[in-house]
Short mmCIF file of C-alpha atoms in Angstrom, two decimals:
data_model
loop_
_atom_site.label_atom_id
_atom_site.label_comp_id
_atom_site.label_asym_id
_atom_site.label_seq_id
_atom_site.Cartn_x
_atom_site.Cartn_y
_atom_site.Cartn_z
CA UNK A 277 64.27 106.73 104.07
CA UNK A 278 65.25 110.00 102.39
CA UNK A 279 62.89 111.27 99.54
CA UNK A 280 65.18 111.50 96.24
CA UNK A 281 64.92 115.62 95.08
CA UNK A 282 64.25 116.62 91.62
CA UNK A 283 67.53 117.40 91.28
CA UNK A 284 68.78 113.77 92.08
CA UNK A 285 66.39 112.45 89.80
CA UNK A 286 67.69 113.78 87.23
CA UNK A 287 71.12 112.52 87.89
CA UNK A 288 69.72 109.20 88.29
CA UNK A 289 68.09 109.23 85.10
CA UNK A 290 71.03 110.13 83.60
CA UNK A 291 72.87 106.99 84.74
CA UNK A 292 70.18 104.66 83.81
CA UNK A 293 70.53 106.41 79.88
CA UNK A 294 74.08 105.37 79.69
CA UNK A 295 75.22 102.91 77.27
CA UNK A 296 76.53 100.78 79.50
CA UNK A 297 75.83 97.05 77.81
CA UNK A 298 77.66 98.52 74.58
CA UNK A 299 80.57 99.41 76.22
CA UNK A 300 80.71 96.20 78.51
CA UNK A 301 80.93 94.16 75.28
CA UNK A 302 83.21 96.25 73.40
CA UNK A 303 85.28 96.04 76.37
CA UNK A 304 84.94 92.38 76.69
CA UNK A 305 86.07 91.67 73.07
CA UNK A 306 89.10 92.90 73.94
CA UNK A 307 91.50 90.29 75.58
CA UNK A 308 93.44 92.59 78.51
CA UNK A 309 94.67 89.58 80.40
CA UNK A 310 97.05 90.80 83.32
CA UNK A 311 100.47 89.77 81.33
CA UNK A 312 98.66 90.00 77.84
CA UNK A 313 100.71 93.76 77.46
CA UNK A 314 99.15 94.60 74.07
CA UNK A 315 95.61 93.59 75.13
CA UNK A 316 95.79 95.91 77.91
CA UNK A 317 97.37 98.78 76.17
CA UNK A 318 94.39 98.54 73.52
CA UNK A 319 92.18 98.52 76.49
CA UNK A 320 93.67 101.32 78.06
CA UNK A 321 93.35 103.52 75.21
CA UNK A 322 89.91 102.99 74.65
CA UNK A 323 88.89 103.69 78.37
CA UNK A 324 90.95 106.74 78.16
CA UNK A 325 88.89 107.53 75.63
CA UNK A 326 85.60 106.79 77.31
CA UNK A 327 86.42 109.06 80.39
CA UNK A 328 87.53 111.55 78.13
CA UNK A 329 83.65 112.85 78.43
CA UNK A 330 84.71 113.67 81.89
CA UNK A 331 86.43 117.35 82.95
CA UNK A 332 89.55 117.06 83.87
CA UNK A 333 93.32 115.36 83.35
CA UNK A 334 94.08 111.82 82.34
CA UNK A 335 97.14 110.54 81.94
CA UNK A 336 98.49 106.72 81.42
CA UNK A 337 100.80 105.85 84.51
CA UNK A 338 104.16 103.66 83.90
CA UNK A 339 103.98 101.04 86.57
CA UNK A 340 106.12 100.44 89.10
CA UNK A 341 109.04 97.75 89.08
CA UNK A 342 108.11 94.30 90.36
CA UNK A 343 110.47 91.83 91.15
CA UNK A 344 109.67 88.01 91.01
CA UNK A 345 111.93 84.60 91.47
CA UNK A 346 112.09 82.52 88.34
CA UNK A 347 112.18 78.35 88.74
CA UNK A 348 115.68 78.73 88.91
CA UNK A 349 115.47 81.19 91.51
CA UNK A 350 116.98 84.36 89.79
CA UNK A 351 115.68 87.44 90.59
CA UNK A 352 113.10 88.81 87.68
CA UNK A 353 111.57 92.06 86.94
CA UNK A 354 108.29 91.49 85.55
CA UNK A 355 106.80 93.94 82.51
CA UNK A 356 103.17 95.74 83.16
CA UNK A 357 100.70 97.69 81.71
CA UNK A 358 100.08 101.33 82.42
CA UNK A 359 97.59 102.43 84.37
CA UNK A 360 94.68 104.64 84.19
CA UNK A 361 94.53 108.01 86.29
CA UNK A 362 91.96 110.60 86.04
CA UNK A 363 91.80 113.82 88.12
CA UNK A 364 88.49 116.12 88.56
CA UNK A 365 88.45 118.75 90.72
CA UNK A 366 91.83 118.76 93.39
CA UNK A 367 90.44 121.57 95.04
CA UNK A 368 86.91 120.44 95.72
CA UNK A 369 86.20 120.51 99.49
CA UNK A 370 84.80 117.05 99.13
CA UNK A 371 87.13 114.19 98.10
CA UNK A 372 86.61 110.73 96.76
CA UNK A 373 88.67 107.77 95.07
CA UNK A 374 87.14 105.65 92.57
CA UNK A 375 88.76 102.47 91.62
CA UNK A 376 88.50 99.60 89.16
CA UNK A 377 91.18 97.37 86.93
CA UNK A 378 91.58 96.68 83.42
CA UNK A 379 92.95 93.64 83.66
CA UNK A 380 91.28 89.88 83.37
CA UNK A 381 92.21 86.66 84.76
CA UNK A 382 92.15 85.37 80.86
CA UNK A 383 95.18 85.09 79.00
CA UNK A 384 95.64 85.82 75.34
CA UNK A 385 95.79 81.83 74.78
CA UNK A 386 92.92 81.18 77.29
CA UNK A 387 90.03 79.18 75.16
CA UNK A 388 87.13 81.56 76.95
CA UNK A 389 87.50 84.69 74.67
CA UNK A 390 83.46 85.11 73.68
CA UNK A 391 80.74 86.21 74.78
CA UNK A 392 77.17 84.69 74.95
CA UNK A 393 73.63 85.33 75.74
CA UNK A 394 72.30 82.90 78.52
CA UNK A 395 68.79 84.33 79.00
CA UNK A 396 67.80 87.87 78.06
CA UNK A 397 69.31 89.35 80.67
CA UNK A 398 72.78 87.22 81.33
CA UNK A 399 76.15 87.71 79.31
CA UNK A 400 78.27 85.13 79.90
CA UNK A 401 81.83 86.43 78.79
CA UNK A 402 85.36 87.18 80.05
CA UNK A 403 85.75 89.92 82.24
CA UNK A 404 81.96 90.99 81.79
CA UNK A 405 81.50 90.85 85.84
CA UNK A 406 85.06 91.13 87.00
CA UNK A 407 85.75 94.31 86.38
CA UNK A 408 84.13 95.90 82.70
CA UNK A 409 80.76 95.98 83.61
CA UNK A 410 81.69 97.69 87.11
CA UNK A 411 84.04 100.60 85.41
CA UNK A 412 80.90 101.16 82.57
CA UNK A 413 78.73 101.13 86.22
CA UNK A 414 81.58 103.81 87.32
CA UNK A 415 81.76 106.06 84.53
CA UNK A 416 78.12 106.32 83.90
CA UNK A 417 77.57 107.24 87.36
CA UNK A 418 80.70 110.10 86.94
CA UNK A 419 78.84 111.06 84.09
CA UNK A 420 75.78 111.46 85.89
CA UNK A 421 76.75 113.57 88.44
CA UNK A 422 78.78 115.82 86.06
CA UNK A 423 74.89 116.90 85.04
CA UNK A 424 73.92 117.51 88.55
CA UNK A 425 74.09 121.47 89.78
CA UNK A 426 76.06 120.45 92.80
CA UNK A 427 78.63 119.30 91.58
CA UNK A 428 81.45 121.71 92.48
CA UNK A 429 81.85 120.37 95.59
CA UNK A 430 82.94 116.98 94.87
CA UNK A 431 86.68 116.39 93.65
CA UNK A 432 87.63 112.37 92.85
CA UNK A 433 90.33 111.23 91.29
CA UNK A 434 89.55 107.48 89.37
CA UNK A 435 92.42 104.97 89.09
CA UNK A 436 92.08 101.86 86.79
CA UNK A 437 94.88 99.78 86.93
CA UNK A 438 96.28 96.84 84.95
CA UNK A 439 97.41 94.71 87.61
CA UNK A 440 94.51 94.14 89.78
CA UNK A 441 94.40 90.00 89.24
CA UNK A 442 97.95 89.42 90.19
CA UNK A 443 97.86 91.60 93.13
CA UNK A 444 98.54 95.28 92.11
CA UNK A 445 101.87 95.12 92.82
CA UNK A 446 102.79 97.75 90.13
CA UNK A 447 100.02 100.14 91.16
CA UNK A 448 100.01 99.98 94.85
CA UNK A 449 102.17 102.94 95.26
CA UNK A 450 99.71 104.87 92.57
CA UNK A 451 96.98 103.46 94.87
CA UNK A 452 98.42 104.97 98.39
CA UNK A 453 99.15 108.43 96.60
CA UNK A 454 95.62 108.60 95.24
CA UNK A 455 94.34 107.62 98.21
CA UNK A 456 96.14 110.49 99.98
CA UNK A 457 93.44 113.04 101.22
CA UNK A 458 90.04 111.13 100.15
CA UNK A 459 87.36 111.41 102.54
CA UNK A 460 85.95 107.93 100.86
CA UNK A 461 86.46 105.30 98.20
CA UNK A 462 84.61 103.07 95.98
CA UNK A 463 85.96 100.20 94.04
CA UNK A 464 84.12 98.43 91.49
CA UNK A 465 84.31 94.67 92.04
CA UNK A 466 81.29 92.95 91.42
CA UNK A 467 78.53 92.79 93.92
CA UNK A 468 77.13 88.72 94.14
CA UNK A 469 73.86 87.97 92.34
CA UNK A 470 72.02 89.07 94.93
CA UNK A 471 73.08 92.55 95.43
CA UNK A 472 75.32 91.31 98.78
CA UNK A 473 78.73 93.54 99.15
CA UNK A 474 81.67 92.31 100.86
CA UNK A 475 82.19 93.87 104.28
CA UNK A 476 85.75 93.04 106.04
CA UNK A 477 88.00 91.01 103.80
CA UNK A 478 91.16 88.87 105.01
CA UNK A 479 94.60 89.93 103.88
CA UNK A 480 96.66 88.00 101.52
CA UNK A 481 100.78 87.30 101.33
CA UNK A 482 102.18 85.99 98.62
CA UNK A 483 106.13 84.24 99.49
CA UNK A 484 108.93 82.21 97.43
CA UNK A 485 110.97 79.99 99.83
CA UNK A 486 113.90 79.38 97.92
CA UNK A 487 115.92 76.28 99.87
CA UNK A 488 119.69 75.44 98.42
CA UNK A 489 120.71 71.86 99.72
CA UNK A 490 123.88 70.16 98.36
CA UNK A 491 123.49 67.34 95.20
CA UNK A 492 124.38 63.74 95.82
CA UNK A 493 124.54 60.50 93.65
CA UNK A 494 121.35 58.92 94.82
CA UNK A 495 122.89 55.63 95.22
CA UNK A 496 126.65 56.10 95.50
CA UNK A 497 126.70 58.66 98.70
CA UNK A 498 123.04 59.93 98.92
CA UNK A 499 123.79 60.78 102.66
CA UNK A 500 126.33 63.31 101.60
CA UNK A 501 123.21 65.21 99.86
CA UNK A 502 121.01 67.97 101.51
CA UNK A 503 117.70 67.39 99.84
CA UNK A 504 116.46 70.68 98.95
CA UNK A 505 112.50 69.28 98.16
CA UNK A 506 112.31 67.50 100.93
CA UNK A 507 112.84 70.11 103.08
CA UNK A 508 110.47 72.19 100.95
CA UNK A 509 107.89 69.86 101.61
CA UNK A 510 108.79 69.89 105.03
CA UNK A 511 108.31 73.35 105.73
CA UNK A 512 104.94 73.26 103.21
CA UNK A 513 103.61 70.95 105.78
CA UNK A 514 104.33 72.50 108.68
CA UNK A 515 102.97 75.72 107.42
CA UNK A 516 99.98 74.28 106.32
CA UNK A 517 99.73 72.41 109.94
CA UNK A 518 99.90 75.66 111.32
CA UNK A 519 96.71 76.86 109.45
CA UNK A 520 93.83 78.07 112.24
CA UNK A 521 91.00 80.33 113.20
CA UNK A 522 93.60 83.33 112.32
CA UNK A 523 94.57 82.79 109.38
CA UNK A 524 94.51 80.03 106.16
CA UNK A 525 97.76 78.84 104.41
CA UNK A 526 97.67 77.46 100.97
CA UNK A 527 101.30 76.03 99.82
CA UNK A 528 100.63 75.85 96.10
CA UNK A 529 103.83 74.99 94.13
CA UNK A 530 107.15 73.67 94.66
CA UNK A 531 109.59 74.15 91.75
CA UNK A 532 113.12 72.62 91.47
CA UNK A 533 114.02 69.03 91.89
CA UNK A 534 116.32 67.06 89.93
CA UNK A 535 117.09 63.88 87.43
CA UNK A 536 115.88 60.67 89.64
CA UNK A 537 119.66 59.58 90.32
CA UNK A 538 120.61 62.81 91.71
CA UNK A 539 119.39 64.02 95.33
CA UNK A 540 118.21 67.53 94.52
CA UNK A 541 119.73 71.03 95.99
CA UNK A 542 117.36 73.55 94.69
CA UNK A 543 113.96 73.91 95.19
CA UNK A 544 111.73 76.85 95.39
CA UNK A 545 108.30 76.88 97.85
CA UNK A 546 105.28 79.17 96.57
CA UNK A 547 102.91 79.62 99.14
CA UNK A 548 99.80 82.53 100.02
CA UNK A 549 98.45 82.88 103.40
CA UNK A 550 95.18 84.95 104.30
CA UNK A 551 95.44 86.37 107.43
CA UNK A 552 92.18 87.88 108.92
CA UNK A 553 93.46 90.76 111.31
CA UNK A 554 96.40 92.55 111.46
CA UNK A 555 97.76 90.66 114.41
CA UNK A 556 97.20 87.62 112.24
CA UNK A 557 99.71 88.94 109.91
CA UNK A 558 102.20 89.19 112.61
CA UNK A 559 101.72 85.97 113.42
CA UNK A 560 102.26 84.28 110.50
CA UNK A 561 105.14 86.24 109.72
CA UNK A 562 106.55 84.87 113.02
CA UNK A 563 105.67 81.63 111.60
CA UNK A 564 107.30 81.66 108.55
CA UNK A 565 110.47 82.74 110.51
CA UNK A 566 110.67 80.17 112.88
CA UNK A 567 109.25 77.64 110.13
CA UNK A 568 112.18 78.15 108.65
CA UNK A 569 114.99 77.98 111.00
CA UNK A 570 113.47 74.51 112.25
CA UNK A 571 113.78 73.30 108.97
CA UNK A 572 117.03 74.49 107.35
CA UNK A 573 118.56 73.15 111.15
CA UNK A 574 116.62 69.43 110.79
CA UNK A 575 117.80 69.14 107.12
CA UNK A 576 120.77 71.36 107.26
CA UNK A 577 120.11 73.22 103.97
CA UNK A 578 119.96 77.18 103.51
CA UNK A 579 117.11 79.32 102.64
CA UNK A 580 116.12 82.27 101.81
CA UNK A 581 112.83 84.24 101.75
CA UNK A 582 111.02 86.57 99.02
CA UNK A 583 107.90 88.20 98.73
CA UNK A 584 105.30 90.03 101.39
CA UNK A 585 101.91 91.13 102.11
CA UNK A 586 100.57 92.81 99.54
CA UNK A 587 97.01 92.92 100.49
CA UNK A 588 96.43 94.06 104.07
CA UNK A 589 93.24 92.61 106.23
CA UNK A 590 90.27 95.28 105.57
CA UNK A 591 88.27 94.96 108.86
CA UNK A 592 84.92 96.43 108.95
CA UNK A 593 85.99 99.54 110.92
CA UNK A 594 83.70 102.31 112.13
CA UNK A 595 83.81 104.71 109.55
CA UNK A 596 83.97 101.74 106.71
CA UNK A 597 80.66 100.85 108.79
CA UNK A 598 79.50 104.62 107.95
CA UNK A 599 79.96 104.44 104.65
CA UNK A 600 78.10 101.24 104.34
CA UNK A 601 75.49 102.40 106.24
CA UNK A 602 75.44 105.75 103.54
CA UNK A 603 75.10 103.28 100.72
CA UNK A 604 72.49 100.84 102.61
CA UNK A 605 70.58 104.53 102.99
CA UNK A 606 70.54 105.28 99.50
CA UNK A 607 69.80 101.42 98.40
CA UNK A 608 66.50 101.82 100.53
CA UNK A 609 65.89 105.12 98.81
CA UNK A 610 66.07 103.37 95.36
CA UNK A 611 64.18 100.65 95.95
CA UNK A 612 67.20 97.95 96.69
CA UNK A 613 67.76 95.97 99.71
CA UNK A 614 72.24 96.36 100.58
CA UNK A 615 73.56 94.14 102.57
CA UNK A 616 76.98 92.80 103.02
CA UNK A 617 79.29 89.84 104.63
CA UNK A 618 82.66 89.15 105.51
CA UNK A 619 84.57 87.21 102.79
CA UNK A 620 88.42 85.55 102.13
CA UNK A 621 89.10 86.98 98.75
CA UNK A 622 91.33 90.35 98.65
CA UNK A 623 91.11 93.36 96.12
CA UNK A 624 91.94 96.97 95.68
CA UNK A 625 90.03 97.78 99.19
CA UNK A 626 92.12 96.48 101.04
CA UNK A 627 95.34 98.65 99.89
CA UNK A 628 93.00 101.49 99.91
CA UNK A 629 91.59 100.66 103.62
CA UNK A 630 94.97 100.18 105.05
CA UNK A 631 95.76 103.84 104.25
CA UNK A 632 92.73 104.78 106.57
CA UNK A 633 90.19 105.46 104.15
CA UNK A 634 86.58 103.68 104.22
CA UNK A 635 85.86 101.54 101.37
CA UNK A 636 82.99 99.87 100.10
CA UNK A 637 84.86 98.02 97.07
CA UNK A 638 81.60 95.87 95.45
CA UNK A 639 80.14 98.83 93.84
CA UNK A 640 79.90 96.94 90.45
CA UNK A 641 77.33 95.48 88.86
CA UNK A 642 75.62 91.90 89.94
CA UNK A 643 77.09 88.97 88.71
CA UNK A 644 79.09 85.53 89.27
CA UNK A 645 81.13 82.79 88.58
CA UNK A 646 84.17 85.06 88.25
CA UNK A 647 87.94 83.84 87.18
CA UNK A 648 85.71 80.89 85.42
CA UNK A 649 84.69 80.02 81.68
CA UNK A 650 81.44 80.49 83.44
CA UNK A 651 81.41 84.52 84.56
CA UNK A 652 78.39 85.97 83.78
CA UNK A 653 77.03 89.75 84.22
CA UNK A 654 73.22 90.18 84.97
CA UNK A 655 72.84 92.93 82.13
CA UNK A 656 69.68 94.45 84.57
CA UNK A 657 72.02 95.23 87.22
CA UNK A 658 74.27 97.99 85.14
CA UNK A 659 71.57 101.01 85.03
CA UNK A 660 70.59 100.06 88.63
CA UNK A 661 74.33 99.87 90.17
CA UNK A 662 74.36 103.22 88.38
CA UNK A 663 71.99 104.71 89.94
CA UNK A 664 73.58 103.57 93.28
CA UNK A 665 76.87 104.88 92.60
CA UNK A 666 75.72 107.98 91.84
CA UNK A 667 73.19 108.96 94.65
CA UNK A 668 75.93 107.97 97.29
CA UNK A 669 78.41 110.51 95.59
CA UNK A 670 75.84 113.17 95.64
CA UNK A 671 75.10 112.49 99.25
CA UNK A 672 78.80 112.48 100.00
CA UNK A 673 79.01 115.71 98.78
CA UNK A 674 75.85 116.65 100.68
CA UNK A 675 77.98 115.94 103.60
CA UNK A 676 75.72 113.09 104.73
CA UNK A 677 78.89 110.80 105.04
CA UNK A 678 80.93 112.64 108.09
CA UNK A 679 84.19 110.37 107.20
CA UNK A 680 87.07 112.15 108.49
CA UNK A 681 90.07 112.98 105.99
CA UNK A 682 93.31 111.68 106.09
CA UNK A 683 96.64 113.18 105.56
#
């Protein structure tokens, strides 16, 4: 255990004064659902005017293009919100990346738009957990350690994007510059109720199989028809067969089909897969190939593949193991118990991980029940993530994080 200074403390009182709960629930009346684009540029604007207390440039980021494949299976371009960037200090020996989305899993016609008191110190409310109350936990601690005399040598640059929940596919790019140069990152997905961060996450791939068959009358010459769902189901079978110890596969839609007198030559297969190393990925790539080929050979139809990886596994390497073991350090010095395990679901970390910087992405505050009617935020937990946050920047600063910068 390291004694806190008088110098720290005062940081760390200055987190706890923020007015975090205020600006969770303004926040949080606010629908910013991922395709709701006027929710999000509302919400935008008033975060841009939150971390406008902080030195430094902020801008609002056009995303990327993002192509998607319709029912029909014509190639879309899908519209997204801007996206956040702040920038404090380029030339700061000591680099970090914050990160955190805007976005919610709640659309503008989704009945859970309220928020409620459960107990004293629960808010039940959409998007409370997942992410407000972690970027009011991110700028409070920012704020913090703009206070703090040592504060020249830490430089961070703080992206909150708009596309988190559907897989940052219009910010990744924005993600891999930022990350550019960082000797660390933090993310601010909620930590569980009880405190526990995630360590090494799987990966996650989202595809469209689209399979063209030839149409038939059903009854007149059905075995001049190439069924195009049936060999969609066939290959969702066999890639759900192939589901092991490496990886999991979860086919979840197949659109197309056709009027019941008509054997059907279009259907498109949506499927994710998690993979849990990098080999994994390989292999289920691999998969997927030869998947196919068996299956447009046995039922003679074409097909044709879209989509990728866009979250990379995030193993618990050894300097993400040194940064964990940084924030364990300062946990102990506050008076809270870290701890962390291994867990399926994907975020920001792991785009930010694969460029080879250590993240520890559940820097939020405490809560549960996430992407449900049910997510609540335990209200204690904001001045005390806070206080987290911003003793493990100081220490990075302090140098007692010896990550080693990338490129």
């Amino acid at each position: 255990m390291t004694a806190i200074s008088p110098a720290e403390q005062a940081v760390l009182d200055h987190a706890s004064a923020a007015p975090m709960l205020e600006q969770v629930q303004s926040w949080s009346a606010v629908n910013s659902g991922s395709r709701n684009l006027n929710g999000l540029a509302a919400m935008a604007a008033l975060l841009a005017d939150a971390f406008s207390a902080l030195p430094g440039d902020i801008r609002l980021i056009d995303p990327a293009p993002v192509d998607s494949i319709s029912p029909d299976g014509a190639l879309l371009q899908i519209d997204h919100g801007r996206h956040l960037l702040l920038s404090v200090r380029p030339e700061a020996p000591v680099r970090v990346l914050l990160t955190g989305h805007m976005d919610t899993v709640f659309a503008a016609d989704h009945p859970f738009q309220t928020q409620r008191w459960l107990d004293d110190h629960v808010l039940n409310g959409p998007g409370v957990a997942d992410m407000k109350g972690g970027i009011a936990v991110m700028l409070a601690a920012l704020r913090a350690v703009e206070t703090w005399e040592g504060r020249a040598a830490l430089g961070y640059d703080v992206v909150i994007n708009s596309d988190e929940e559907t897989g940052s596919a219009s910010s990744a790019p924005l993600l891999r510059d930022m990350a550019a140069g960082k000797i660390a990152a933090l993310t601010y997905e909620p930590a569980l109720p009880d405190g526990t961060l995630a360590g090494a996450r799987a990966g996650s791939g989202n595809f469209s199989i689209i399979v063209t068959g030839r149409s038939a009358h059903a009854g007149r010459n059905p075995e001049e028809g190439r069924n195009a769902l049936l060999a969609a189901a066939d290959l969702a079978l066999r890639l759900k067969a192939a589901s092991g110890t490496g990886f999991s596969c979860n086919p979840a839609r197949i659109d197309g089909g056709s009027p019941n007198n008509v054997v059907p030559d279009h259907a498109i297969l949506r499927v994710n897969f998690r993979p849990r190393t990098p080999a994994d990925e390989i292999a289920v790539r691999r998969l997927i190939e030869t998947g196919m080929e068996a299956v447009a050979r046995d039922h003679e139809v074409a097909m044709h593949l879209h989509g990728g990886f866009g979250r990379p596994p995030k193993p618990m390497d050894e300097k993400a193991q040194a940064l964990f073991d940084l924030v364990r350090r300062c946990g102990a010095d506050l008076g809270l118990p870290i701890g962390w395990r291994d867990t399926g679901g994907v975020c920001d970390g792991n785009n930010i991980a694969a460029c080879g910087v250590p993240v520890v992405d559940t820097m939020g505050a405490r809560g549960g029940a996430i992407h449900s009617p049910d997510e609540f935020l335990m209200t204690d937990s904001l001045p005390e993530r806070a206080r987290l946050s911003a003793l493990a920047l100081m220490r990075i600063a302090q140098g007692q994080y010896q990550g080693r910068m990338t490129a």
